Short mmCIF file of C-alpha atoms in Angstrom, two decimals:
data_model
loop_
_atom_site.label_atom_id
_atom_site.label_comp_id
_atom_site.label_asym_id
_atom_site.label_seq_id
_atom_site.Cartn_x
_atom_site.Cartn_y
_atom_site.Cartn_z
CA MET A 1 0.00 0.00 0.00
CA SER A 2 1.19 3.55 -0.73
CA ARG A 3 1.91 5.85 2.16
CA PRO A 4 -0.71 8.47 3.09
CA ARG A 5 0.26 12.07 2.44
CA ALA A 6 -0.30 15.12 4.63
CA VAL A 7 0.15 18.83 3.99
CA ILE A 8 1.08 20.73 7.15
CA THR A 9 1.58 24.48 7.62
CA GLY A 10 3.86 26.09 10.18
CA VAL A 11 6.41 23.26 10.15
CA SER A 12 9.42 25.38 11.13
CA SER A 13 8.68 25.15 14.87
CA GLY A 14 6.15 24.45 17.59
CA ILE A 15 3.04 22.37 16.96
CA GLY A 16 3.55 22.27 13.18
CA ALA A 17 7.06 20.85 13.53
CA ALA A 18 5.97 18.35 16.19
CA THR A 19 3.06 17.20 14.03
CA ALA A 20 5.27 16.76 10.98
CA ARG A 21 7.74 14.68 12.99
CA ARG A 22 4.96 12.56 14.49
CA LEU A 23 3.39 11.79 11.13
CA LEU A 24 6.78 10.99 9.60
CA ASP A 25 7.39 8.55 12.45
CA ASP A 26 3.96 7.05 11.75
CA GLY A 27 4.87 6.40 8.12
CA TRP A 28 3.28 9.37 6.38
CA LEU A 29 4.65 11.38 3.49
CA VAL A 30 4.65 15.01 4.63
CA THR A 31 4.74 18.24 2.65
CA GLY A 32 5.45 21.17 4.94
CA LEU A 33 4.91 24.89 4.39
CA SER A 34 6.59 27.67 6.35
CA ARG A 35 8.62 30.84 5.93
CA ARG A 36 11.69 29.35 7.62
CA LYS A 37 13.24 25.99 6.82
CA PRO A 38 12.66 23.37 9.51
CA GLU A 39 15.64 22.04 11.44
CA PHE A 40 14.70 18.41 10.78
CA GLU A 41 15.14 16.46 7.56
CA ASP A 42 13.65 13.19 6.36
CA ALA A 43 13.58 11.31 3.07
CA THR A 44 9.78 11.37 3.14
CA PHE A 45 9.53 15.08 4.00
CA SER A 46 9.41 17.87 1.42
CA TRP A 47 9.46 21.55 2.32
CA ILE A 48 7.93 24.48 0.47
CA GLU A 49 9.02 27.97 1.46
CA CYS A 50 5.84 29.99 1.75
CA ASP A 51 4.59 33.12 3.50
CA LEU A 52 1.02 32.15 4.39
CA SER A 53 -0.08 35.77 4.51
CA ASP A 54 0.62 35.99 0.76
CA LEU A 55 -2.53 34.22 -0.38
CA ALA A 56 -1.74 34.27 -4.09
CA ASN A 57 1.65 32.70 -3.42
CA LEU A 58 0.04 30.12 -1.12
CA ARG A 59 -2.40 29.03 -3.81
CA HIS A 60 0.44 28.73 -6.32
CA ALA A 61 2.65 26.80 -3.86
CA VAL A 62 0.11 24.01 -3.34
CA SER A 63 -1.57 23.95 -6.74
CA ASP A 64 0.07 20.80 -8.07
CA LEU A 65 0.72 18.40 -5.19
CA GLY A 66 -1.39 15.43 -6.29
CA PRO A 67 -3.60 13.25 -4.03
CA ILE A 68 -3.69 14.28 -0.36
CA ASP A 69 -4.99 12.34 2.63
CA ALA A 70 -4.83 15.08 5.24
CA ILE A 71 -4.42 18.83 5.69
CA VAL A 72 -3.21 20.23 9.02
CA HIS A 73 -3.17 24.01 9.41
CA ALA A 74 -0.85 24.63 12.35
CA ALA A 75 0.67 28.00 11.48
CA GLY A 76 -0.16 30.75 13.94
CA LEU A 77 0.80 33.93 15.71
CA GLN A 78 -0.52 35.86 18.67
CA ARG A 79 -0.76 39.59 19.30
CA SER A 80 -2.38 40.75 22.53
CA ALA A 81 -3.92 44.07 23.57
CA ARG A 82 -6.83 45.33 25.63
CA LEU A 83 -9.62 47.62 24.45
CA GLY A 84 -8.34 51.12 23.88
CA ASP A 85 -5.02 49.82 22.58
CA LEU A 86 -6.06 47.50 19.75
CA SER A 87 -4.02 47.40 16.54
CA THR A 88 -5.72 47.02 13.19
CA THR A 89 -2.43 45.80 11.73
CA ASP A 90 -2.18 43.03 14.32
CA SER A 91 -5.80 42.06 13.78
CA HIS A 92 -5.30 41.74 10.03
CA ALA A 93 -2.08 39.75 10.48
CA MET A 94 -3.76 37.17 12.72
CA TRP A 95 -6.83 36.94 10.47
CA GLU A 96 -4.67 36.37 7.40
CA VAL A 97 -2.75 33.47 8.93
CA HIS A 98 -5.44 31.81 11.04
CA VAL A 99 -8.48 32.24 8.81
CA ALA A 100 -7.68 33.50 5.32
CA ALA A 101 -4.69 31.17 4.84
CA ALA A 102 -6.69 28.17 6.09
CA GLU A 103 -9.51 29.13 3.73
CA GLN A 104 -7.16 29.50 0.77
CA LEU A 105 -5.25 26.31 1.56
CA VAL A 106 -8.29 24.07 1.88
CA ASP A 107 -10.15 25.70 -0.99
CA THR A 108 -7.17 25.11 -3.29
CA LEU A 109 -6.56 21.52 -2.21
CA ILE A 110 -10.05 20.18 -1.59
CA ASP A 111 -10.41 18.51 -4.99
CA ASP A 112 -7.11 16.69 -4.34
CA VAL A 113 -8.16 15.44 -0.89
CA VAL A 114 -9.17 11.79 -1.17
CA ASP A 115 -12.62 10.70 -0.07
CA GLY A 116 -12.36 9.78 3.60
CA GLY A 117 -9.55 12.31 4.07
CA ARG A 118 -9.01 14.56 7.09
CA ILE A 119 -8.70 18.27 7.76
CA VAL A 120 -7.47 19.57 11.12
CA LEU A 121 -7.11 23.20 12.15
CA ILE A 122 -5.02 24.10 15.18
CA GLY A 123 -7.20 26.52 17.11
CA SER A 124 -7.10 27.60 20.73
CA ARG A 125 -9.06 26.94 23.89
CA THR A 126 -9.37 30.77 24.08
CA MET A 127 -11.89 30.70 21.20
CA THR A 128 -14.70 31.35 23.70
CA GLY A 129 -13.08 34.62 24.83
CA VAL A 130 -10.25 35.83 27.07
CA ALA A 131 -9.61 39.34 28.39
CA GLY A 132 -6.87 41.08 26.45
CA LYS A 133 -7.03 38.69 23.51
CA SER A 134 -10.19 39.76 21.70
CA GLN A 135 -8.58 39.98 18.26
CA TYR A 136 -6.77 36.65 18.62
CA THR A 137 -9.80 34.83 20.02
CA ALA A 138 -12.00 36.19 17.23
CA THR A 139 -9.81 34.45 14.65
CA LYS A 140 -9.87 31.21 16.62
CA ALA A 141 -13.66 31.33 16.97
CA ALA A 142 -13.86 31.89 13.23
CA GLN A 143 -11.73 28.80 12.63
CA PHE A 144 -14.20 26.65 14.54
CA ALA A 145 -17.21 28.06 12.69
CA MET A 146 -15.42 27.51 9.39
CA ALA A 147 -14.48 23.95 10.33
CA ARG A 148 -18.08 23.06 11.23
CA SER A 149 -19.32 24.53 7.96
CA TRP A 150 -16.78 22.53 5.97
CA ALA A 151 -17.63 19.38 7.91
CA LEU A 152 -21.24 19.72 6.76
CA GLU A 153 -20.24 20.42 3.17
CA LEU A 154 -17.89 17.43 2.99
CA MET A 155 -20.11 14.87 4.67
CA ASP A 156 -20.94 13.11 1.41
CA ARG A 157 -17.23 12.53 0.77
CA ALA A 158 -16.61 11.25 4.33
CA ILE A 159 -13.94 13.93 4.80
CA THR A 160 -13.79 14.91 8.46
CA VAL A 161 -12.96 18.44 9.62
CA ASN A 162 -12.00 19.17 13.21
CA VAL A 163 -10.21 21.69 15.40
CA VAL A 164 -7.64 20.88 18.06
CA ALA A 165 -7.82 23.67 20.63
CA PRO A 166 -4.73 23.74 22.88
CA GLY A 167 -4.18 25.67 26.06
CA PRO A 168 -0.75 27.16 26.92
CA THR A 169 1.78 25.14 24.92
CA SER A 170 5.58 25.26 25.08
CA THR A 171 6.21 26.85 21.70
CA PRO A 172 8.01 30.06 20.63
CA MET A 173 4.61 31.80 20.69
CA LEU A 174 4.48 31.38 24.48
CA SER A 175 7.42 33.75 24.99
CA ASP A 176 6.78 36.06 22.03
CA PRO A 177 7.06 39.71 23.20
CA ALA A 178 4.10 40.57 20.95
CA ARG A 179 1.79 38.81 23.42
CA SER A 180 3.35 40.42 26.51
CA ALA A 181 0.03 42.09 27.37
CA THR A 182 -1.30 38.64 28.30
CA PRO A 183 1.56 36.58 29.79
CA PRO A 184 0.87 32.83 29.91
CA THR A 185 -0.78 31.41 33.00
CA MET A 186 0.31 28.03 34.32
CA PRO A 187 -2.50 25.48 33.76
CA PRO A 188 -4.10 23.81 36.79
CA LEU A 189 -2.28 20.55 36.04
CA GLY A 190 0.94 22.38 36.88
CA ARG A 191 2.80 22.35 33.58
CA PHE A 192 2.61 23.77 30.10
CA ILE A 193 1.52 21.42 27.32
CA GLU A 194 4.22 19.96 25.09
CA PRO A 195 3.82 20.32 21.30
CA GLU A 196 4.20 16.54 20.98
CA GLU A 197 0.99 16.09 23.00
CA ILE A 198 -0.94 18.20 20.49
CA ALA A 199 0.72 16.29 17.66
CA GLY A 200 -0.53 13.08 19.23
CA THR A 201 -4.10 14.37 19.21
CA VAL A 202 -3.76 15.38 15.57
CA ALA A 203 -2.38 11.93 14.74
CA PHE A 204 -5.42 10.38 16.45
CA LEU A 205 -7.81 12.53 14.40
CA LEU A 206 -6.06 11.33 11.24
CA SER A 207 -6.31 7.68 12.29
CA PRO A 208 -9.05 5.17 11.38
CA SER A 209 -10.27 5.31 15.00
CA ALA A 210 -11.41 8.94 14.49
CA ARG A 211 -13.35 8.48 11.26
CA SER A 212 -16.66 9.26 13.03
CA ILE A 213 -15.44 12.52 14.62
CA THR A 214 -16.21 15.61 12.54
CA GLY A 215 -17.17 19.23 13.15
CA GLN A 216 -15.73 19.14 16.66
CA ALA A 217 -13.24 21.13 18.74
CA LEU A 218 -11.06 18.94 20.95
CA VAL A 219 -9.88 21.13 23.83
CA GLN A 220 -6.49 20.06 25.19
CA CYS A 221 -5.72 22.60 27.89
CA ALA A 222 -4.32 20.87 31.01
CA GLY A 223 -7.36 22.08 32.93
CA SER A 224 -7.20 25.76 31.91
CA SER A 225 -10.81 25.82 30.69
CA LEU A 226 -12.26 24.23 33.84
#
């Protein structure tokens, strides 16, 4: 049997890199997109340099990949500010990467996704709202609404669409000065989540055991949402 193939965004670090490594270990062929080249290499991994905020370039970059079994949109950024200090530039930047890029990516590739394929968006447990993160949370709420809409549209092809919604995860985003207005809070379980844990949840959603899960947000937050 041929190996399944996944397209993953944000593979240069964090959850995207961890997911790429996990799927490679599981025997997948992986095509990764990011602005910076990942530190890892593998014979079954191919990398495409791509700025996801450049939507025309994104469409061109993935326009001729062939059959695809899974799409994982893991690229992300966070800018934080409270009311009275909101930045339109930051809002547009987050919308472009979290929503517009996901929309462009899936819209371009959907005819290449095999029946029974999988789509996973990396969202955030903050999608229901957090003080100081209104612009960020708006994009994450939009991801979930978009995923549910796609899940309904793709039901007849048995393509599942889900969101994995992490809490505070040990990635470069956690210490990014751009989110200094809302410093991370230690989850109740007493540790930050590792990217490999999120990758494991994504791998589960791509497995045969998850073929009946669609249109859902799986919150993985170490107790932060309790």
